[in-house]
mmCIF file with all atom_site columns, C-alpha atoms in Angstrom:
data_model
loop_
_atom_site.group_PDB
_atom_site.id
_atom_site.type_symbol
_atom_site.label_atom_id
_atom_site.label_alt_id
_atom_site.label_comp_id
_atom_site.label_asym_id
_atom_site.label_entity_id
_atom_site.label_seq_id
_atom_site.pdbx_PDB_ins_code
_atom_site.Cartn_x
_atom_site.Cartn_y
_atom_site.Cartn_z
_atom_site.occupancy
_atom_site.B_iso_or_equiv
_atom_site.pdbx_formal_charge
_atom_site.auth_seq_id
_atom_site.auth_comp_id
_atom_site.auth_asym_id
_atom_site.auth_atom_id
_atom_site.pdbx_PDB_model_num
ATOM 1   C CA . MET A 1 1   ? 164.484 145.176 189.747 1.00 71.00 ? 5   MET A CA 1
ATOM 2   C CA . THR A 1 2   ? 163.536 145.235 186.081 1.00 78.00 ? 6   THR A CA 1
ATOM 3   C CA . GLU A 1 3   ? 164.467 141.541 185.838 1.00 90.00 ? 7   GLU A CA 1
ATOM 4   C CA . GLN A 1 4   ? 161.060 140.979 187.470 1.00 93.00 ? 8   GLN A CA 1
ATOM 5   C CA . LEU A 1 5   ? 159.414 141.885 184.180 1.00 96.00 ? 9   LEU A CA 1
ATOM 6   C CA . TYR A 1 6   ? 161.665 139.433 182.338 1.00 96.00 ? 10  TYR A CA 1
ATOM 7   C CA . LYS A 1 7   ? 160.744 136.675 184.803 1.00 96.00 ? 11  LYS A CA 1
ATOM 8   C CA . HIS A 1 8   ? 157.078 137.564 184.424 1.00 96.00 ? 12  HIS A CA 1
ATOM 9   C CA . ILE A 1 9   ? 157.288 137.424 180.632 1.00 97.00 ? 13  ILE A CA 1
ATOM 10  C CA . THR A 1 10  ? 159.089 134.059 180.643 1.00 96.00 ? 14  THR A CA 1
ATOM 11  C CA . LYS A 1 11  ? 156.436 132.658 182.972 1.00 96.00 ? 15  LYS A CA 1
ATOM 12  C CA . PHE A 1 12  ? 154.083 132.839 179.977 1.00 96.00 ? 16  PHE A CA 1
ATOM 13  C CA . ILE A 1 13  ? 156.264 132.651 176.853 1.00 96.00 ? 17  ILE A CA 1
ATOM 14  C CA . PRO A 1 14  ? 159.845 131.773 175.936 1.00 95.00 ? 18  PRO A CA 1
ATOM 15  C CA . PHE A 1 15  ? 161.884 134.945 175.447 1.00 95.00 ? 19  PHE A CA 1
ATOM 16  C CA . GLU A 1 16  ? 165.613 135.361 174.844 1.00 93.00 ? 20  GLU A CA 1
ATOM 17  C CA . ALA A 1 17  ? 167.387 137.253 177.629 1.00 93.00 ? 21  ALA A CA 1
ATOM 18  C CA . GLN A 1 18  ? 169.714 138.932 175.126 1.00 94.00 ? 22  GLN A CA 1
ATOM 19  C CA . HIS A 1 19  ? 166.775 140.980 173.775 1.00 95.00 ? 23  HIS A CA 1
ATOM 20  C CA . PHE A 1 20  ? 165.417 142.095 177.117 1.00 95.00 ? 24  PHE A CA 1
ATOM 21  C CA . ASP A 1 21  ? 167.405 145.344 177.365 1.00 94.00 ? 25  ASP A CA 1
ATOM 22  C CA . GLU A 1 22  ? 165.816 146.379 174.090 1.00 96.00 ? 26  GLU A CA 1
ATOM 23  C CA . VAL A 1 23  ? 162.375 145.504 175.474 1.00 96.00 ? 27  VAL A CA 1
ATOM 24  C CA . LEU A 1 24  ? 163.059 147.717 178.501 1.00 96.00 ? 28  LEU A CA 1
ATOM 25  C CA . SER A 1 25  ? 163.883 150.649 176.222 1.00 96.00 ? 29  SER A CA 1
ATOM 26  C CA . TYR A 1 26  ? 160.145 150.892 175.439 1.00 97.00 ? 30  TYR A CA 1
ATOM 27  C CA . PHE A 1 27  ? 159.297 151.451 179.112 1.00 97.00 ? 31  PHE A CA 1
ATOM 28  C CA . GLN A 1 28  ? 159.763 154.310 181.547 1.00 97.00 ? 32  GLN A CA 1
ATOM 29  C CA . VAL A 1 29  ? 160.492 153.913 185.256 1.00 97.00 ? 33  VAL A CA 1
ATOM 30  C CA . HIS A 1 30  ? 158.390 155.857 187.767 1.00 97.00 ? 34  HIS A CA 1
ATOM 31  C CA . GLU A 1 31  ? 158.800 156.000 191.529 1.00 97.00 ? 35  GLU A CA 1
ATOM 32  C CA . PRO A 1 32  ? 155.606 157.462 192.948 1.00 98.00 ? 36  PRO A CA 1
ATOM 33  C CA . ASP A 1 33  ? 155.462 158.246 196.644 1.00 98.00 ? 37  ASP A CA 1
ATOM 34  C CA . LYS A 1 34  ? 152.513 157.166 198.758 1.00 97.00 ? 38  LYS A CA 1
ATOM 35  C CA . LYS A 1 35  ? 149.318 158.888 197.503 1.00 96.00 ? 39  LYS A CA 1
ATOM 36  C CA . ASP A 1 36  ? 150.937 160.139 194.261 1.00 98.00 ? 40  ASP A CA 1
ATOM 37  C CA . LYS A 1 37  ? 148.598 159.776 191.287 1.00 97.00 ? 41  LYS A CA 1
ATOM 38  C CA . LEU A 1 38  ? 149.811 158.180 188.070 1.00 97.00 ? 42  LEU A CA 1
ATOM 39  C CA . THR A 1 39  ? 146.511 158.689 186.243 1.00 96.00 ? 43  THR A CA 1
ATOM 40  C CA . GLU A 1 40  ? 143.766 161.274 186.723 1.00 96.00 ? 44  GLU A CA 1
ATOM 41  C CA . ALA A 1 41  ? 140.100 160.773 185.853 1.00 96.00 ? 45  ALA A CA 1
ATOM 42  C CA . GLY A 1 42  ? 139.125 162.743 182.762 1.00 96.00 ? 46  GLY A CA 1
ATOM 43  C CA . THR A 1 43  ? 142.531 162.462 181.074 1.00 96.00 ? 47  THR A CA 1
ATOM 44  C CA . LEU A 1 44  ? 143.572 160.360 178.087 1.00 96.00 ? 48  LEU A CA 1
ATOM 45  C CA . CYS A 1 45  ? 144.484 156.854 179.203 1.00 95.00 ? 49  CYS A CA 1
ATOM 46  C CA . ASN A 1 46  ? 147.800 156.438 177.429 1.00 95.00 ? 50  ASN A CA 1
ATOM 47  C CA . GLN A 1 47  ? 149.740 154.308 179.942 1.00 96.00 ? 51  GLN A CA 1
ATOM 48  C CA . CYS A 1 48  ? 149.605 150.875 181.470 1.00 97.00 ? 52  CYS A CA 1
ATOM 49  C CA . TYR A 1 49  ? 151.744 150.067 184.491 1.00 98.00 ? 53  TYR A CA 1
ATOM 50  C CA . PHE A 1 50  ? 153.712 147.051 185.661 1.00 98.00 ? 54  PHE A CA 1
ATOM 51  C CA . VAL A 1 51  ? 154.439 147.123 189.397 1.00 97.00 ? 55  VAL A CA 1
ATOM 52  C CA . LEU A 1 52  ? 158.035 146.320 190.314 1.00 97.00 ? 56  LEU A CA 1
ATOM 53  C CA . LYS A 1 53  ? 157.678 147.301 193.970 1.00 97.00 ? 57  LYS A CA 1
ATOM 54  C CA . GLY A 1 54  ? 154.823 148.638 196.028 1.00 96.00 ? 58  GLY A CA 1
ATOM 55  C CA . CYS A 1 55  ? 151.074 148.778 195.641 1.00 96.00 ? 59  CYS A CA 1
ATOM 56  C CA . LEU A 1 56  ? 148.710 150.811 193.453 1.00 97.00 ? 60  LEU A CA 1
ATOM 57  C CA . HIS A 1 57  ? 144.956 151.101 193.389 1.00 96.00 ? 61  HIS A CA 1
ATOM 58  C CA . MET A 1 58  ? 142.528 152.227 190.722 1.00 97.00 ? 62  MET A CA 1
ATOM 59  C CA . TYR A 1 59  ? 139.402 154.052 191.848 1.00 97.00 ? 63  TYR A CA 1
ATOM 60  C CA . TYR A 1 60  ? 136.699 156.471 190.829 1.00 97.00 ? 64  TYR A CA 1
ATOM 61  C CA . VAL A 1 61  ? 134.801 159.059 192.830 1.00 95.00 ? 65  VAL A CA 1
ATOM 62  C CA . ASN A 1 62  ? 131.031 158.509 192.796 1.00 94.00 ? 66  ASN A CA 1
ATOM 63  C CA . ASP A 1 63  ? 128.387 161.236 192.599 1.00 94.00 ? 67  ASP A CA 1
ATOM 64  C CA . LYS A 1 64  ? 128.377 161.459 196.420 1.00 93.00 ? 68  LYS A CA 1
ATOM 65  C CA . GLY A 1 65  ? 132.115 162.200 196.466 1.00 92.00 ? 69  GLY A CA 1
ATOM 66  C CA . VAL A 1 66  ? 133.076 158.758 197.796 1.00 91.00 ? 70  VAL A CA 1
ATOM 67  C CA . GLU A 1 67  ? 136.124 156.895 196.441 1.00 92.00 ? 71  GLU A CA 1
ATOM 68  C CA . LYS A 1 68  ? 135.290 153.432 195.098 1.00 94.00 ? 72  LYS A CA 1
ATOM 69  C CA . THR A 1 69  ? 138.283 151.146 194.605 1.00 94.00 ? 73  THR A CA 1
ATOM 70  C CA . ILE A 1 70  ? 138.043 148.994 191.501 1.00 93.00 ? 74  ILE A CA 1
ATOM 71  C CA . GLN A 1 71  ? 141.416 147.262 191.397 1.00 93.00 ? 75  GLN A CA 1
ATOM 72  C CA . PHE A 1 72  ? 144.685 146.810 193.264 1.00 94.00 ? 76  PHE A CA 1
ATOM 73  C CA . ALA A 1 73  ? 148.093 145.914 191.864 1.00 94.00 ? 77  ALA A CA 1
ATOM 74  C CA . ILE A 1 74  ? 151.155 144.697 193.737 1.00 94.00 ? 78  ILE A CA 1
ATOM 75  C CA . GLU A 1 75  ? 154.494 143.374 192.553 1.00 95.00 ? 79  GLU A CA 1
ATOM 76  C CA . ASN A 1 76  ? 154.336 141.692 189.128 1.00 95.00 ? 80  ASN A CA 1
ATOM 77  C CA . TRP A 1 77  ? 150.804 142.891 188.371 1.00 95.00 ? 81  TRP A CA 1
ATOM 78  C CA . TRP A 1 78  ? 149.663 145.154 185.560 1.00 97.00 ? 82  TRP A CA 1
ATOM 79  C CA . ILE A 1 79  ? 147.153 147.940 186.103 1.00 97.00 ? 83  ILE A CA 1
ATOM 80  C CA . ALA A 1 80  ? 145.350 150.365 183.783 1.00 96.00 ? 84  ALA A CA 1
ATOM 81  C CA . ASP A 1 81  ? 141.923 151.282 182.543 1.00 95.00 ? 85  ASP A CA 1
ATOM 82  C CA . PHE A 1 82  ? 142.493 148.813 179.727 1.00 94.00 ? 86  PHE A CA 1
ATOM 83  C CA . LEU A 1 83  ? 139.269 149.647 177.895 1.00 93.00 ? 87  LEU A CA 1
ATOM 84  C CA . ALA A 1 84  ? 140.103 153.367 177.717 1.00 95.00 ? 88  ALA A CA 1
ATOM 85  C CA . TYR A 1 85  ? 143.731 152.458 176.864 1.00 95.00 ? 89  TYR A CA 1
ATOM 86  C CA . HIS A 1 86  ? 142.582 150.226 174.017 1.00 93.00 ? 90  HIS A CA 1
ATOM 87  C CA . HIS A 1 87  ? 140.138 152.795 172.609 1.00 95.00 ? 91  HIS A CA 1
ATOM 88  C CA . ARG A 1 88  ? 142.486 155.747 173.186 1.00 94.00 ? 92  ARG A CA 1
ATOM 89  C CA . GLN A 1 89  ? 139.866 157.497 175.318 1.00 96.00 ? 93  GLN A CA 1
ATOM 90  C CA . SER A 1 90  ? 139.699 159.459 178.535 1.00 97.00 ? 94  SER A CA 1
ATOM 91  C CA . THR A 1 91  ? 139.536 157.379 181.665 1.00 97.00 ? 95  THR A CA 1
ATOM 92  C CA . GLY A 1 92  ? 137.006 157.748 184.438 1.00 96.00 ? 96  GLY A CA 1
ATOM 93  C CA . PHE A 1 93  ? 139.501 156.358 186.957 1.00 97.00 ? 97  PHE A CA 1
ATOM 94  C CA . CYS A 1 94  ? 142.491 157.484 188.979 1.00 98.00 ? 98  CYS A CA 1
ATOM 95  C CA . ILE A 1 95  ? 145.493 155.266 189.632 1.00 98.00 ? 99  ILE A CA 1
ATOM 96  C CA . GLN A 1 96  ? 147.269 156.124 192.868 1.00 98.00 ? 100 GLN A CA 1
ATOM 97  C CA . ALA A 1 97  ? 150.172 154.684 194.868 1.00 97.00 ? 101 ALA A CA 1
ATOM 98  C CA . VAL A 1 98  ? 148.973 153.070 198.096 1.00 96.00 ? 102 VAL A CA 1
ATOM 99  C CA . GLU A 1 99  ? 152.585 152.982 199.269 1.00 96.00 ? 103 GLU A CA 1
ATOM 100 C CA . ALA A 1 100 ? 155.888 154.222 197.844 1.00 97.00 ? 104 ALA A CA 1
ATOM 101 C CA . SER A 1 101 ? 156.272 152.206 194.655 1.00 97.00 ? 105 SER A CA 1
ATOM 102 C CA . GLN A 1 102 ? 158.399 151.572 191.622 1.00 97.00 ? 106 GLN A CA 1
ATOM 103 C CA . VAL A 1 103 ? 156.587 150.923 188.355 1.00 98.00 ? 107 VAL A CA 1
ATOM 104 C CA . LEU A 1 104 ? 157.311 150.545 184.681 1.00 97.00 ? 108 LEU A CA 1
ATOM 105 C CA . SER A 1 105 ? 154.971 152.405 182.344 1.00 97.00 ? 109 SER A CA 1
ATOM 106 C CA . LEU A 1 106 ? 154.293 151.510 178.754 1.00 97.00 ? 110 LEU A CA 1
ATOM 107 C CA . ASP A 1 107 ? 152.482 154.026 176.598 1.00 96.00 ? 111 ASP A CA 1
ATOM 108 C CA . TYR A 1 108 ? 150.135 153.015 173.790 1.00 96.00 ? 112 TYR A CA 1
ATOM 109 C CA . HIS A 1 109 ? 152.454 154.093 170.963 1.00 96.00 ? 113 HIS A CA 1
ATOM 110 C CA . SER A 1 110 ? 155.472 152.355 172.542 1.00 97.00 ? 114 SER A CA 1
ATOM 111 C CA . GLN A 1 111 ? 153.497 149.171 173.115 1.00 97.00 ? 115 GLN A CA 1
ATOM 112 C CA . ASN A 1 112 ? 152.577 149.010 169.439 1.00 97.00 ? 116 ASN A CA 1
ATOM 113 C CA . LYS A 1 113 ? 156.220 149.521 168.444 1.00 98.00 ? 117 LYS A CA 1
ATOM 114 C CA . LEU A 1 114 ? 157.302 146.899 170.975 1.00 97.00 ? 118 LEU A CA 1
ATOM 115 C CA . LEU A 1 115 ? 154.843 144.381 169.534 1.00 97.00 ? 119 LEU A CA 1
ATOM 116 C CA . GLU A 1 116 ? 155.978 145.143 165.976 1.00 97.00 ? 120 GLU A CA 1
ATOM 117 C CA . ARG A 1 117 ? 159.579 144.487 167.017 1.00 97.00 ? 121 ARG A CA 1
ATOM 118 C CA . PHE A 1 118 ? 158.791 141.436 169.171 1.00 97.00 ? 122 PHE A CA 1
ATOM 119 C CA . PRO A 1 119 ? 155.544 139.878 167.876 1.00 97.00 ? 123 PRO A CA 1
ATOM 120 C CA . ASN A 1 120 ? 155.801 136.950 170.317 1.00 95.00 ? 124 ASN A CA 1
ATOM 121 C CA . LEU A 1 121 ? 155.054 139.404 173.146 1.00 97.00 ? 125 LEU A CA 1
ATOM 122 C CA . GLU A 1 122 ? 151.475 139.493 171.813 1.00 97.00 ? 126 GLU A CA 1
ATOM 123 C CA . ALA A 1 123 ? 151.038 136.067 173.435 1.00 97.00 ? 127 ALA A CA 1
ATOM 124 C CA . TYR A 1 124 ? 152.409 137.410 176.725 1.00 97.00 ? 128 TYR A CA 1
ATOM 125 C CA . PHE A 1 125 ? 149.971 140.331 176.797 1.00 96.00 ? 129 PHE A CA 1
ATOM 126 C CA . ARG A 1 126 ? 147.102 138.076 175.707 1.00 96.00 ? 130 ARG A CA 1
ATOM 127 C CA . ASN A 1 127 ? 147.800 135.801 178.696 1.00 96.00 ? 131 ASN A CA 1
ATOM 128 C CA . VAL A 1 128 ? 147.975 138.745 181.096 1.00 95.00 ? 132 VAL A CA 1
ATOM 129 C CA . TYR A 1 129 ? 144.708 140.217 179.800 1.00 93.00 ? 133 TYR A CA 1
ATOM 130 C CA . GLN A 1 130 ? 142.909 136.861 179.839 1.00 95.00 ? 134 GLN A CA 1
ATOM 131 C CA . ILE A 1 131 ? 143.872 136.273 183.464 1.00 93.00 ? 135 ILE A CA 1
ATOM 132 C CA . ALA A 1 132 ? 142.792 139.809 184.406 1.00 91.00 ? 136 ALA A CA 1
ATOM 133 C CA . PHE A 1 133 ? 139.481 139.363 182.614 1.00 92.00 ? 137 PHE A CA 1
ATOM 134 C CA . GLY A 1 134 ? 138.890 135.977 184.261 1.00 92.00 ? 138 GLY A CA 1
ATOM 135 C CA . THR A 1 135 ? 139.615 137.467 187.673 1.00 89.00 ? 139 THR A CA 1
ATOM 136 C CA . SER A 1 136 ? 137.081 140.240 187.002 1.00 89.00 ? 140 SER A CA 1
ATOM 137 C CA . ILE A 1 137 ? 134.445 137.667 186.078 1.00 92.00 ? 141 ILE A CA 1
ATOM 138 C CA . MET A 1 138 ? 135.084 135.760 189.312 1.00 88.00 ? 142 MET A CA 1
ATOM 139 C CA . ARG A 1 139 ? 134.748 138.999 191.299 1.00 86.00 ? 143 ARG A CA 1
ATOM 140 C CA . VAL A 1 140 ? 131.309 139.584 189.749 1.00 89.00 ? 144 VAL A CA 1
ATOM 141 C CA . LYS A 1 141 ? 130.317 135.993 190.588 1.00 88.00 ? 145 LYS A CA 1
ATOM 142 C CA . TYR A 1 142 ? 131.363 136.532 194.211 1.00 86.00 ? 146 TYR A CA 1
ATOM 143 C CA . LEU A 1 143 ? 129.288 139.713 194.382 1.00 85.00 ? 147 LEU A CA 1
ATOM 144 C CA . PHE A 1 144 ? 126.231 137.850 193.077 1.00 90.00 ? 148 PHE A CA 1
ATOM 145 C CA . ASP A 1 145 ? 126.586 134.585 194.999 1.00 91.00 ? 149 ASP A CA 1
ATOM 146 C CA . TYR A 1 146 ? 128.425 135.248 198.256 1.00 92.00 ? 150 TYR A CA 1
ATOM 147 C CA . SER A 1 147 ? 127.367 136.937 201.448 1.00 92.00 ? 151 SER A CA 1
ATOM 148 C CA . LYS A 1 148 ? 129.357 139.986 202.522 1.00 90.00 ? 152 LYS A CA 1
ATOM 149 C CA . GLU A 1 149 ? 131.127 137.828 205.094 1.00 91.00 ? 153 GLU A CA 1
ATOM 150 C CA . GLU A 1 150 ? 132.011 135.175 202.493 1.00 91.00 ? 154 GLU A CA 1
ATOM 151 C CA . ILE A 1 151 ? 133.335 137.852 200.130 1.00 91.00 ? 155 ILE A CA 1
ATOM 152 C CA . PHE A 1 152 ? 135.682 139.134 202.829 1.00 92.00 ? 156 PHE A CA 1
ATOM 153 C CA . PHE A 1 153 ? 136.947 135.724 203.941 1.00 92.00 ? 157 PHE A CA 1
ATOM 154 C CA . ASN A 1 154 ? 137.414 134.383 200.407 1.00 90.00 ? 158 ASN A CA 1
ATOM 155 C CA . PHE A 1 155 ? 139.340 137.496 199.425 1.00 90.00 ? 159 PHE A CA 1
ATOM 156 C CA . SER A 1 156 ? 141.419 137.268 202.626 1.00 90.00 ? 160 SER A CA 1
ATOM 157 C CA . GLU A 1 157 ? 142.329 133.658 201.861 1.00 90.00 ? 161 GLU A CA 1
ATOM 158 C CA . GLU A 1 158 ? 143.088 134.215 198.181 1.00 88.00 ? 162 GLU A CA 1
ATOM 159 C CA . TYR A 1 159 ? 144.940 137.514 198.589 1.00 87.00 ? 163 TYR A CA 1
ATOM 160 C CA . PRO A 1 160 ? 146.296 137.757 202.151 1.00 88.00 ? 164 PRO A CA 1
ATOM 161 C CA . GLU A 1 161 ? 148.983 140.193 201.008 1.00 85.00 ? 165 GLU A CA 1
ATOM 162 C CA . PHE A 1 162 ? 146.332 142.818 200.254 1.00 83.00 ? 166 PHE A CA 1
ATOM 163 C CA . VAL A 1 163 ? 144.601 142.449 203.598 1.00 84.00 ? 167 VAL A CA 1
ATOM 164 C CA . GLN A 1 164 ? 147.948 143.144 205.300 1.00 84.00 ? 168 GLN A CA 1
ATOM 165 C CA . ARG A 1 165 ? 149.135 145.986 203.040 1.00 88.00 ? 169 ARG A CA 1
ATOM 166 C CA . VAL A 1 166 ? 146.061 147.927 202.008 1.00 92.00 ? 170 VAL A CA 1
ATOM 167 C CA . PRO A 1 167 ? 144.351 150.463 204.295 1.00 92.00 ? 171 PRO A CA 1
ATOM 168 C CA . GLN A 1 168 ? 141.097 149.128 205.694 1.00 90.00 ? 172 GLN A CA 1
ATOM 169 C CA . TYR A 1 169 ? 138.921 151.800 204.041 1.00 92.00 ? 173 TYR A CA 1
ATOM 170 C CA . MET A 1 170 ? 140.307 150.882 200.578 1.00 93.00 ? 174 MET A CA 1
ATOM 171 C CA . LEU A 1 171 ? 139.800 147.172 201.203 1.00 93.00 ? 175 LEU A CA 1
ATOM 172 C CA . ALA A 1 172 ? 136.251 147.858 202.383 1.00 93.00 ? 176 ALA A CA 1
ATOM 173 C CA . SER A 1 173 ? 135.530 149.968 199.296 1.00 92.00 ? 177 SER A CA 1
ATOM 174 C CA . PHE A 1 174 ? 136.893 147.262 196.987 1.00 93.00 ? 178 PHE A CA 1
ATOM 175 C CA . LEU A 1 175 ? 134.777 144.569 198.641 1.00 92.00 ? 179 LEU A CA 1
ATOM 176 C CA . GLY A 1 176 ? 131.628 146.692 198.853 1.00 90.00 ? 180 GLY A CA 1
ATOM 177 C CA . LEU A 1 177 ? 131.704 146.759 202.642 1.00 91.00 ? 181 LEU A CA 1
ATOM 178 C CA . THR A 1 178 ? 131.979 149.451 205.290 1.00 90.00 ? 182 THR A CA 1
ATOM 179 C CA . PRO A 1 179 ? 135.308 149.922 207.102 1.00 90.00 ? 183 PRO A CA 1
ATOM 180 C CA . GLU A 1 180 ? 133.517 149.164 210.380 1.00 92.00 ? 184 GLU A CA 1
ATOM 181 C CA . TYR A 1 181 ? 132.239 145.841 209.063 1.00 92.00 ? 185 TYR A CA 1
ATOM 182 C CA . VAL A 1 182 ? 135.709 144.902 207.783 1.00 91.00 ? 186 VAL A CA 1
ATOM 183 C CA . SER A 1 183 ? 137.070 145.666 211.249 1.00 88.00 ? 187 SER A CA 1
ATOM 184 C CA . GLU A 1 184 ? 134.418 143.417 212.790 1.00 90.00 ? 188 GLU A CA 1
ATOM 185 C CA . LEU A 1 185 ? 135.174 140.599 210.329 1.00 89.00 ? 189 LEU A CA 1
ATOM 186 C CA . ARG A 1 186 ? 138.917 140.836 210.968 1.00 85.00 ? 190 ARG A CA 1
ATOM 187 C CA . ARG A 1 187 ? 138.261 140.131 214.630 1.00 84.00 ? 191 ARG A CA 1
ATOM 188 C CA . LYS A 1 188 ? 135.937 137.255 213.837 1.00 81.00 ? 192 LYS A CA 1
ATOM 189 C CA . LYS A 1 189 ? 137.210 133.848 212.806 1.00 66.00 ? 193 LYS A CA 1
ATOM 190 C CA . ARG A 1 190 ? 135.697 132.253 209.743 1.00 54.00 ? 194 ARG A CA 1
ATOM 191 C CA . SER A 1 191 ? 132.884 129.908 210.678 1.00 52.00 ? 195 SER A CA 1
#
C-alpha cells in the first residue's frame, strides 16, 4: 500500500523509485480502528498523516459540547492541524478515524530530516499545502456566497465519495447544516 505515497509524490515532482524505501523509513504506519483518535485537542501537534486506506476527520468540540468537523481525509490525502504543526504548538483539534484506516505518520523532526536528505520533496509538500490552502479558501467562498442547499449539492458533486462514506451527522457538521436538513436534501433532486 505504501506505493500510494510514491505515486502521490510523483504526481507532483519527479522522484527516483530507488530512493523511496529510504523515504518510507521516516514514516510510521498506523492502523486505527473506527473512532480511534490519532490526535487529541490540547496536545502538541507533532504529526501529519497521509491516508493509505480509510477515512479520517478533524474536529473540535465547541463551548456547547458539540463536535464541529473541520476537515476530512480519504485515500491519498494529508491531514493535520498544519498551523500548530508548523509552530510546534498544541492543537485545538482531534483527528479521528471515521472508519478502520491505514495511515502513514510523519513527525516534525523526521520531516525536517527527510527534507534535508531529499530537498526536492520541499516542492512536493509545497504543492500539497498550496492545494489544501486553495481548497480552504474555496470553502470560505461557498459559505459566504452559496445557500445551504447549494453548499450541499456542490459538495455532493465535487466529493461524492464523502457523501457515501461519511456519517450524515459529520457531513452536516462540516457543511454547517443540521443532520435533518441533510437528510431532506438527499431526498431532493437538485433544481
